[in-house]
Short mmCIF file of C-alpha atoms and ligand atoms in Angstrom, two decimals:
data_model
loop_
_atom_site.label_atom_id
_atom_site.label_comp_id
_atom_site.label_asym_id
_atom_site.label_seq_id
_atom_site.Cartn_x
_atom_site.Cartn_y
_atom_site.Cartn_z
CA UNK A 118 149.14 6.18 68.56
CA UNK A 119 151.96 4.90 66.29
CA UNK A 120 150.65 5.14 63.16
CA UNK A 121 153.06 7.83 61.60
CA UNK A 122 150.21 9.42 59.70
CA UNK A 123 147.73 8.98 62.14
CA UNK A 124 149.93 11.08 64.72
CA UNK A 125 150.54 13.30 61.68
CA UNK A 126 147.26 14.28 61.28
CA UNK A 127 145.85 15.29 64.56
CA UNK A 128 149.15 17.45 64.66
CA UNK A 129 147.69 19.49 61.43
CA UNK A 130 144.37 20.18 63.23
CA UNK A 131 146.12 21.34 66.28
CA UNK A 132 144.79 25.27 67.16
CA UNK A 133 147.11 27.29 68.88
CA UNK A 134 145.66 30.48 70.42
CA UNK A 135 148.77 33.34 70.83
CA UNK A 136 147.74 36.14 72.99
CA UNK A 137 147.49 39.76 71.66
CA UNK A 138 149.63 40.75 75.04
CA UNK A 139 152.64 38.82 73.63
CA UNK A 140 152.97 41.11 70.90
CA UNK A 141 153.45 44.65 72.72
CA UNK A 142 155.79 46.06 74.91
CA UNK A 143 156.00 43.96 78.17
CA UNK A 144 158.62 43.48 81.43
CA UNK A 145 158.60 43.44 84.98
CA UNK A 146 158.01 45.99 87.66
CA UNK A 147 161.21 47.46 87.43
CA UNK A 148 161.48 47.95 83.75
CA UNK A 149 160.08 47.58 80.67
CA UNK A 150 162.01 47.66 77.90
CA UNK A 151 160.76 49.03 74.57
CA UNK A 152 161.35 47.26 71.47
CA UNK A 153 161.67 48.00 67.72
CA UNK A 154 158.63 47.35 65.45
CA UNK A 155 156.33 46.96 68.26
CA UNK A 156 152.71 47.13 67.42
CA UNK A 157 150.70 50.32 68.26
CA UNK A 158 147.39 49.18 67.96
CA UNK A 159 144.94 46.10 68.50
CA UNK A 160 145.06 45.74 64.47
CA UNK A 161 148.53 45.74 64.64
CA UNK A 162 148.25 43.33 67.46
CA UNK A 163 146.64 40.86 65.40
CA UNK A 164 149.09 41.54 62.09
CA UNK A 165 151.76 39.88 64.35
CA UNK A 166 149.54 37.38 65.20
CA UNK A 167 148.68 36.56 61.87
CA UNK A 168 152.65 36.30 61.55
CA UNK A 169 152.74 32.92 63.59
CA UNK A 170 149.93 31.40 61.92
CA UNK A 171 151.18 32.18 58.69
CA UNK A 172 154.52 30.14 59.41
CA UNK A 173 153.19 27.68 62.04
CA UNK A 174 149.81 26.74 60.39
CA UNK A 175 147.99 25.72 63.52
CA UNK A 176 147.64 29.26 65.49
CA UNK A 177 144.53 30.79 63.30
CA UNK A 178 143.40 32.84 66.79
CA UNK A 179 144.41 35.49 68.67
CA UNK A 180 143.17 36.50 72.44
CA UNK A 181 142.39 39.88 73.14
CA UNK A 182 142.09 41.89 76.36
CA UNK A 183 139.82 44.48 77.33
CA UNK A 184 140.53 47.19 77.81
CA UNK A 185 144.43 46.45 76.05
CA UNK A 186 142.46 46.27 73.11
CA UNK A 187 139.69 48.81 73.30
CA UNK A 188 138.28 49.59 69.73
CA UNK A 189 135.25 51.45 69.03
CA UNK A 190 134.48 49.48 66.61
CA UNK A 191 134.49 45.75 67.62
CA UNK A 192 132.84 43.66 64.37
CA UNK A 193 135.69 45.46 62.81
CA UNK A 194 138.11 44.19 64.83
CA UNK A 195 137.21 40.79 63.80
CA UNK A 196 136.60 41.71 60.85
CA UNK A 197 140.22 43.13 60.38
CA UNK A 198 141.65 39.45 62.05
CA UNK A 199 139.62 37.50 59.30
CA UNK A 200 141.18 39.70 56.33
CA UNK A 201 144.45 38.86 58.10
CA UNK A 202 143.67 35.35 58.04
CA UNK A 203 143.10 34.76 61.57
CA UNK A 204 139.84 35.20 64.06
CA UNK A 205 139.50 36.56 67.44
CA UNK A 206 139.78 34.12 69.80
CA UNK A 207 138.96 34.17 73.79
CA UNK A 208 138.14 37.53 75.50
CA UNK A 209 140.05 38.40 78.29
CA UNK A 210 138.73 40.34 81.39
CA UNK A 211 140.74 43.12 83.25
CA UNK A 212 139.73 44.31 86.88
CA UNK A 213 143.39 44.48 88.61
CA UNK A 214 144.47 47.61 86.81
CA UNK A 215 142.09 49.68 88.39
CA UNK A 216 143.06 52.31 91.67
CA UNK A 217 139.14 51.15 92.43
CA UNK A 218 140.46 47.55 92.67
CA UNK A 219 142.86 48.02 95.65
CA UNK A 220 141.06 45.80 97.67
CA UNK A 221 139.75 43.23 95.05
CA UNK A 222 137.31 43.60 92.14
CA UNK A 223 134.35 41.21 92.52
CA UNK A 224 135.31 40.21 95.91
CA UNK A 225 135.44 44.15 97.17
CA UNK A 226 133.99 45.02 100.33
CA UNK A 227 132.62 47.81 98.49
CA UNK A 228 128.94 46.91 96.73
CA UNK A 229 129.92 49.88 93.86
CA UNK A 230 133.20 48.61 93.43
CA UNK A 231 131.68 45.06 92.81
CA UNK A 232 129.31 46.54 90.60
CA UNK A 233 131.96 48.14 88.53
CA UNK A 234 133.62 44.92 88.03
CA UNK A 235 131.12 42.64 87.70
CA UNK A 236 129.66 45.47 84.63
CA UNK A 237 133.41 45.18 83.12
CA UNK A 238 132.39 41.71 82.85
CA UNK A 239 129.25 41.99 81.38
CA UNK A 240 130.47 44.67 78.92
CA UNK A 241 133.42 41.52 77.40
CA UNK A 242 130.32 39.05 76.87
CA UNK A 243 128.74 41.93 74.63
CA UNK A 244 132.34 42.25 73.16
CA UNK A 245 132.13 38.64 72.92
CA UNK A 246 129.22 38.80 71.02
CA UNK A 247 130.45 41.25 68.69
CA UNK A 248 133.61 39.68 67.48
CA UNK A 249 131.85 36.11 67.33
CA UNK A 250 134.30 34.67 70.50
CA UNK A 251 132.87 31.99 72.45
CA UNK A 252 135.17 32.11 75.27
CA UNK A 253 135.16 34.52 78.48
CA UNK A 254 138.54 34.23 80.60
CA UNK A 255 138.66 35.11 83.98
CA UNK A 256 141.09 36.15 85.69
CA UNK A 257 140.74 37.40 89.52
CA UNK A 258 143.74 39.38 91.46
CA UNK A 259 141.40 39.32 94.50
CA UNK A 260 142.45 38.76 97.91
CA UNK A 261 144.32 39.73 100.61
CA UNK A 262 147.58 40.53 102.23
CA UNK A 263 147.15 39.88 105.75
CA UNK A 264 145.06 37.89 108.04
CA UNK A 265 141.75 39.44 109.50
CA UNK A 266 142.30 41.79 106.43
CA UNK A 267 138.62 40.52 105.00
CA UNK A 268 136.67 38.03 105.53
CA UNK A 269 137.67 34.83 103.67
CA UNK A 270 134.27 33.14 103.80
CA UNK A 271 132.09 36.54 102.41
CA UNK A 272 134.40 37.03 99.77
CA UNK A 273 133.63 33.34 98.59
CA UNK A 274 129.98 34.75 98.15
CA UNK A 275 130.73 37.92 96.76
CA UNK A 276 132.70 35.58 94.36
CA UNK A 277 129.99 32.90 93.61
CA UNK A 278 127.51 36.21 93.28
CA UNK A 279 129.53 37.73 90.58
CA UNK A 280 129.80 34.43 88.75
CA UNK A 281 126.22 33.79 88.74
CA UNK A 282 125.74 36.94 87.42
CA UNK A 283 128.14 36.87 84.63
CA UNK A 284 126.94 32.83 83.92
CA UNK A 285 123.51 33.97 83.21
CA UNK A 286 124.37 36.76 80.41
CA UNK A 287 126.61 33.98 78.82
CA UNK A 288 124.96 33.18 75.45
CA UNK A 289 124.10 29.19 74.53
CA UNK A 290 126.94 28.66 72.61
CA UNK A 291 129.33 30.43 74.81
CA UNK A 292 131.25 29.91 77.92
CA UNK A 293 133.54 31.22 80.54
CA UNK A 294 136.92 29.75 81.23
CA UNK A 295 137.94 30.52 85.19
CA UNK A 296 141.62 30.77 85.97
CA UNK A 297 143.18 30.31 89.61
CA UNK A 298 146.51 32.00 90.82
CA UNK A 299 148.31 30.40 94.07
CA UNK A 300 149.44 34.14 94.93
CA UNK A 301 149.85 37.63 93.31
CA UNK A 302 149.09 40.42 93.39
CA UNK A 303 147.58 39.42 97.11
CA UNK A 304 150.29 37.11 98.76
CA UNK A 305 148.33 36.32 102.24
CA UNK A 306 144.99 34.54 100.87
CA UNK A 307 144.03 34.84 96.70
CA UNK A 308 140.08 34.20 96.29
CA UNK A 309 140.81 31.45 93.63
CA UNK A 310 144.06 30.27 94.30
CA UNK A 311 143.61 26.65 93.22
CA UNK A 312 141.85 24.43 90.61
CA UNK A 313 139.83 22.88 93.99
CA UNK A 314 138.20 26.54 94.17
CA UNK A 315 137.21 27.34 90.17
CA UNK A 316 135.98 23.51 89.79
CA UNK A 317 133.79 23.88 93.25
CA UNK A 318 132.67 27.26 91.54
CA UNK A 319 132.41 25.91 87.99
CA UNK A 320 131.00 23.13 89.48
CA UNK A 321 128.19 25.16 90.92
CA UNK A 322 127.09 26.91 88.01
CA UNK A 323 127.19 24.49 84.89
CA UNK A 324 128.44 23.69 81.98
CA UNK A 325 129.30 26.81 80.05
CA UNK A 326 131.29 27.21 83.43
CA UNK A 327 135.06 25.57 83.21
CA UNK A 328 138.60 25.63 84.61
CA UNK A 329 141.62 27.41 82.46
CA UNK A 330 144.90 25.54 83.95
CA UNK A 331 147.70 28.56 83.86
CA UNK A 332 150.63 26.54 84.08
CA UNK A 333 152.48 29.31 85.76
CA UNK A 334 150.17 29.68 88.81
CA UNK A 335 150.82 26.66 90.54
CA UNK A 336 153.28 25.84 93.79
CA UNK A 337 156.48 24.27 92.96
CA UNK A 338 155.95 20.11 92.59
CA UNK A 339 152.59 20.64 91.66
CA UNK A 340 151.60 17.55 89.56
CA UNK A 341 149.91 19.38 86.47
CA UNK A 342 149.38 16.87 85.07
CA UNK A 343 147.35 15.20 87.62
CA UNK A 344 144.69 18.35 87.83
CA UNK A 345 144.68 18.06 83.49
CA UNK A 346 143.52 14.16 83.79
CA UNK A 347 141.06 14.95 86.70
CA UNK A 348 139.31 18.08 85.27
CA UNK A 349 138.99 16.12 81.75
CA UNK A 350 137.41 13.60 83.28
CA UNK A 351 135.29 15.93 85.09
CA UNK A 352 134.12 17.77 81.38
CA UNK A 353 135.84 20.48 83.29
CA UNK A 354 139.34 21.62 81.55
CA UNK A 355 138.24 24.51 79.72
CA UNK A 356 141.76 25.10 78.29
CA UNK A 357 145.81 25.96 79.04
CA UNK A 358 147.18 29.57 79.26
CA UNK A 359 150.82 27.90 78.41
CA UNK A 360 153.82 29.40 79.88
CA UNK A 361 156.86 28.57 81.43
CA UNK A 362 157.59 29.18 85.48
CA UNK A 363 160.76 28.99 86.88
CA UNK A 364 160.06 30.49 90.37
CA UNK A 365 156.79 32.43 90.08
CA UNK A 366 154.31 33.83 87.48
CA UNK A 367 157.31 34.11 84.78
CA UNK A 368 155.16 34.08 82.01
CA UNK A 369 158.12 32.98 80.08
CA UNK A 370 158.31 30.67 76.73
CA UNK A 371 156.44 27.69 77.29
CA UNK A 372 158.22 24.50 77.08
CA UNK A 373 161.40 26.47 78.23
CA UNK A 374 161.34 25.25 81.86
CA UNK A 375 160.37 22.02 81.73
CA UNK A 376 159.64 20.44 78.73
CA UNK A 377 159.24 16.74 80.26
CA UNK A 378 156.13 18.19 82.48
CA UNK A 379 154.74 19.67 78.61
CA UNK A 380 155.01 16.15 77.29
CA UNK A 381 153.10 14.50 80.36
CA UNK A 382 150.40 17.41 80.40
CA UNK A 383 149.94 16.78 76.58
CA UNK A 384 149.85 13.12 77.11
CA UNK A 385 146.99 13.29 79.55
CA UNK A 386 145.21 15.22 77.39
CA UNK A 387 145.72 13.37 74.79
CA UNK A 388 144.26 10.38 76.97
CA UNK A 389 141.74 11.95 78.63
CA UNK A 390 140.34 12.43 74.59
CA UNK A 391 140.70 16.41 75.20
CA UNK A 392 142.83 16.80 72.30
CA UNK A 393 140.34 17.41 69.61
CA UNK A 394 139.64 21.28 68.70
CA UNK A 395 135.57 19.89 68.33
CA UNK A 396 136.02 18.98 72.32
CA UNK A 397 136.61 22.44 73.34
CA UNK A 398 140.44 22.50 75.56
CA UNK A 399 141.49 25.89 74.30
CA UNK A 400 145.34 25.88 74.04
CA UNK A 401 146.02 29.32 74.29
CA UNK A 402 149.60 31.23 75.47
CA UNK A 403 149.83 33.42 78.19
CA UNK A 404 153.25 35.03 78.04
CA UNK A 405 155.51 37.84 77.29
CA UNK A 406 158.37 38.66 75.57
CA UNK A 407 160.22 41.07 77.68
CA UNK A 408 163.85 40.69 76.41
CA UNK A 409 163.37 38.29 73.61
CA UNK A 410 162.07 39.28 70.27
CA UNK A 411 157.78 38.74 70.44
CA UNK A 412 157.02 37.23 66.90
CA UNK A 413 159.69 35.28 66.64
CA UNK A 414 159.04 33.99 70.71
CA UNK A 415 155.58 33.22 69.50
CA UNK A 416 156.66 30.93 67.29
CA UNK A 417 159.01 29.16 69.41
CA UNK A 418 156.29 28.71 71.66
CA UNK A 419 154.08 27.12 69.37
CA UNK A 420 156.42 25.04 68.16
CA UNK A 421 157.52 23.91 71.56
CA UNK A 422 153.27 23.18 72.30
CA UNK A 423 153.98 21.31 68.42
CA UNK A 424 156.08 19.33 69.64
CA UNK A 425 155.04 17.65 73.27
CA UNK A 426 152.30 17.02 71.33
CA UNK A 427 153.65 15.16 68.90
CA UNK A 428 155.51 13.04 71.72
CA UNK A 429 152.24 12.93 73.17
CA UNK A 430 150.85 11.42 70.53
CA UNK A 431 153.21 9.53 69.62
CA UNK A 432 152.94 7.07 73.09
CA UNK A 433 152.15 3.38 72.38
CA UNK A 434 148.76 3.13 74.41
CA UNK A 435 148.83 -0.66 73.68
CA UNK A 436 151.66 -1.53 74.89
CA UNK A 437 151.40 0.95 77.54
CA UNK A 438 148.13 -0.26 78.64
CA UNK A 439 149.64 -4.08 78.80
CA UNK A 440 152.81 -3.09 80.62
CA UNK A 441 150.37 -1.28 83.59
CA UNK A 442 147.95 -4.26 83.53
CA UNK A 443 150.42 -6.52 84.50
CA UNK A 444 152.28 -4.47 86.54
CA UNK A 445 155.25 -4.07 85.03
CA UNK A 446 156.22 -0.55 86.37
CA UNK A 447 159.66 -0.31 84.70
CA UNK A 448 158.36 -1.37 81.02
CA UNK A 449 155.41 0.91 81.53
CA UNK A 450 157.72 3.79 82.13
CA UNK A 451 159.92 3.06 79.55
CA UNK A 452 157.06 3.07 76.75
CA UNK A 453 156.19 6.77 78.25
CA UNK A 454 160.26 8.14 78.10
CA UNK A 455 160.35 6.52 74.62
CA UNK A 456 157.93 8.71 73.00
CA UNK A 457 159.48 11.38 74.96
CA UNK A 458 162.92 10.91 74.20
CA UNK A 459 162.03 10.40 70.41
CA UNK A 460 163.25 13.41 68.09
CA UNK A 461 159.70 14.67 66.53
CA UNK A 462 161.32 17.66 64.45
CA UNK A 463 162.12 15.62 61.36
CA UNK A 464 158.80 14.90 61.44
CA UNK A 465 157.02 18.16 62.02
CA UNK A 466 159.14 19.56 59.27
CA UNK A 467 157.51 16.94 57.12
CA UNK A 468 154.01 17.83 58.36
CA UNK A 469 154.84 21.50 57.75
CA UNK A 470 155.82 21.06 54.26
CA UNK A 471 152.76 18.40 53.24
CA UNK A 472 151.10 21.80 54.72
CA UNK A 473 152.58 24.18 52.27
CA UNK A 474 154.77 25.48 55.06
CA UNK A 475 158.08 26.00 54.97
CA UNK A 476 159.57 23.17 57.95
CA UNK A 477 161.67 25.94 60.26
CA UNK A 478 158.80 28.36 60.34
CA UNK A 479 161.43 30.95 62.45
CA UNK A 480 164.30 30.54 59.79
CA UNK A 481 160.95 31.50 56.92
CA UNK A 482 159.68 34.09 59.47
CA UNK A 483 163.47 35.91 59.77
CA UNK A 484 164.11 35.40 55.70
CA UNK A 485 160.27 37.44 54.90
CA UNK A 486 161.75 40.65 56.09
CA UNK A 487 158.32 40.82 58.04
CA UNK A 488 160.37 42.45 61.49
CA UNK A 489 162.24 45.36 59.22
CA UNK A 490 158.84 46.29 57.24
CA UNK A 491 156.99 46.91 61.07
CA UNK A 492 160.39 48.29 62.52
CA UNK A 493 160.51 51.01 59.94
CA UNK A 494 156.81 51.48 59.99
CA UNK A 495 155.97 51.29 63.46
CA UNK A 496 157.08 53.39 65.86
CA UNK A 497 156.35 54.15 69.65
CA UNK A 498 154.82 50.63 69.74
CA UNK A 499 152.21 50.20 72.38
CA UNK A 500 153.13 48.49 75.59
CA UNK A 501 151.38 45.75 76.66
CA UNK A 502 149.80 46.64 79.52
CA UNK A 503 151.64 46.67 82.57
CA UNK A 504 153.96 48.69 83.54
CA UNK A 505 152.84 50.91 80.63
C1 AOS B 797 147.51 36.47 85.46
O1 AOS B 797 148.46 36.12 86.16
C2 AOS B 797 146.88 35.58 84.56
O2 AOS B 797 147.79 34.65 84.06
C3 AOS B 797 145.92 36.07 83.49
O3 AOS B 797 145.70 35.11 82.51
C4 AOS B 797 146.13 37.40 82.91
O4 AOS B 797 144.90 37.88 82.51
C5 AOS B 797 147.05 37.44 81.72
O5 AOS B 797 148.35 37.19 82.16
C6 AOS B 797 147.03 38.78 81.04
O6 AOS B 797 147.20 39.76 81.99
ZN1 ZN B 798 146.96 33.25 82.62
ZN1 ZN B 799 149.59 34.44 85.12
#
């Protein structure tokens, strides 16, 4: 796409789902550190969230996590998010932070322990329900940390059993979104370490059953990229949970590490026609803030996702497409590193302010007085959830 306005207007339909985790108190698991004006409650939560969208324009959702965000009251919960000028976006499980869950959660060896898990489950499609979310994440720390510890095979059933189960409560116009981990917690054999094992899975049950690419989880060298063009192909790429990984599961800023491998994920997204909010790829963050200030790392992060996609976008397909049909390997290349290497700020400060945005949305974010209001109101802000 060259077409200046063309490229400009996909960027303002761009959704951009920030986590509700990003917002509280988060770090390793030798310290967390607490900081000022930290939210202490899921409403709160979503205030902040409401932050980014208000300066970005294209992050009108916010994930929660059960039980992080626990409310009696879930309709008004969303209901709360709406006034705020955002909505509840994808509903994330939790069955790792249980003493129960020592030896896995839907993979135990232990039929009650499954059944507790596998009821967790259940219980975030009613929550689903409730808040009007259409998306179930999944997130397994199952496996094991040393050989003969379980059996690998039975713990592939227990798995495809639990799925089943949770597939069939899943309402028509809703889905799950299964994420794989390479290791950790369990650092001998995970129960969905790779895309391979959620697509077989997904695969399995049908369509309201897709991948969630972590870009954290992978080993180093992994071509991203290449599991992105495959699953879209597929109909399988459910979504992102965007981060940054410079050894492990760093959960840090997306587009921090390596913003080249951004670009070519965005580019195969934008080729494999996932782009589109209508064709359901969630782009949602999966990170923390643990020394950095949250809001304000939010937006970073948003922007960063802003802008690979604009260089996405911004790739001649023509004359890519003629360079690779005639084989011309170095002019093909240099159409890709030219829509890379182009500068898209000046123009998503142009975008932001034909959207009634101010164009540096941190510079408006820091001048609203927004993080003094919440650090003189809030205090004892909640943590996150680990370490807590
Ligand atoms: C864990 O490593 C995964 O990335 C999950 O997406 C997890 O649910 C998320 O980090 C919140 O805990
Ligand atoms: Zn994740
Ligand atoms: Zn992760």
């Amino acid at each position: 796409m060259n077409d200046t306005s063309a490229v400009k207007d996909a960027l303002r339909r761009q959704q951009i789902e920030t986590p509700s985790w990003a917002y509280g108190n988060s770090g390793t698991r030798f310290k967390v550190f607490a900081q000022q004006g930290v939210p202490r409650t899921p409403q709160e939560k979503i205030d902040d969230a409401a932050q980014v969208h208000r300066f970005t324009g294209v992050a009108p959702s916010v994930a929660v996590h059960i039980p992080w965000d626990r409310v009696d009251d879930y309709a008004a919960l969303a209901a709360h998010a709406k006034e705020k000028g955002v909505r509840i976006g994808a509903v994330n499980t939790n069955v790792f932070q249980d003493d129960d869950y020592k030896l896995g959660s839907v993979t135990n060896p232990d039929q009650k322990v499954r059944r507790k898990a596998l009821d967790h489950l259940l219980e975030c499609v009613d929550i689903m329900d409730a808040v009007g979310s259409k998306d179930l994440k999944l997130w397994f720390s199952d496996g094991t940390n040393y050989p003969g510890q379980d059996d690998i095979r039975t713990r592939q059933d227990r798995m495809a059993e639990a799925l089943a189960a949770v597939y069939e409560r899943l309402g028509d116009d809703q889905r799950f979104l299964l994420e794989y981990k390479l290791f950790e917690p369990a650092f001998y054999m995970t129960d969905l370490p790779d895309w391979g094992a959620s697509y077989a899975h997904c695969l399995k049950l049908g369509p309201k059953a897709q991948v969630v690419v972590d870009t954290g989880h992978h080993a180093p060298g992994t071509n991203i990229e290449f599991i992105v063009a495959f699953l879209l192909r597929e109909g399988k790429l459910g979504g992102f949970d965007f981060n940054s990984r410079f050894y492990a599961d760093d959960d840090l800023m997306v587009g921090a590490a390596d913003p080249f491998q951004l670009f070519r994920i965005m580019y195969e997204v934008v080729r494999g026609g996932g782009y589109d909010p209508e064709t359901g790829v969630a782009f949602m963050l999966d990170q923390c803030h643990n020394i950095e200030p949250k809001i304000h790392g939010q937006i970073r992060s948003v922007m960063n996702v802003q802008e690979a996609t604009a260089k996405a976008l911004l790739v001649d397909g023509d004359a890519l497409r003629a360079a690779q049909e005639s084989g011309d390997v170095l002019g093909a290349n240099a159409v890709f590193m030219d829509a890379y290497n182009t500068d898209v700020r000046p123009l998503l400060a142009e975008l932001r302010e034909e959207m009634g945005l101010h164009p540096d949305p941190v510079a408006a974010y820091q001048a609203s007085g927004y993080f003094e209001r919440v650090v003189a109101e809030r205090k004892d802000g909640q943590a996150a959830g680990w370490g807590a």
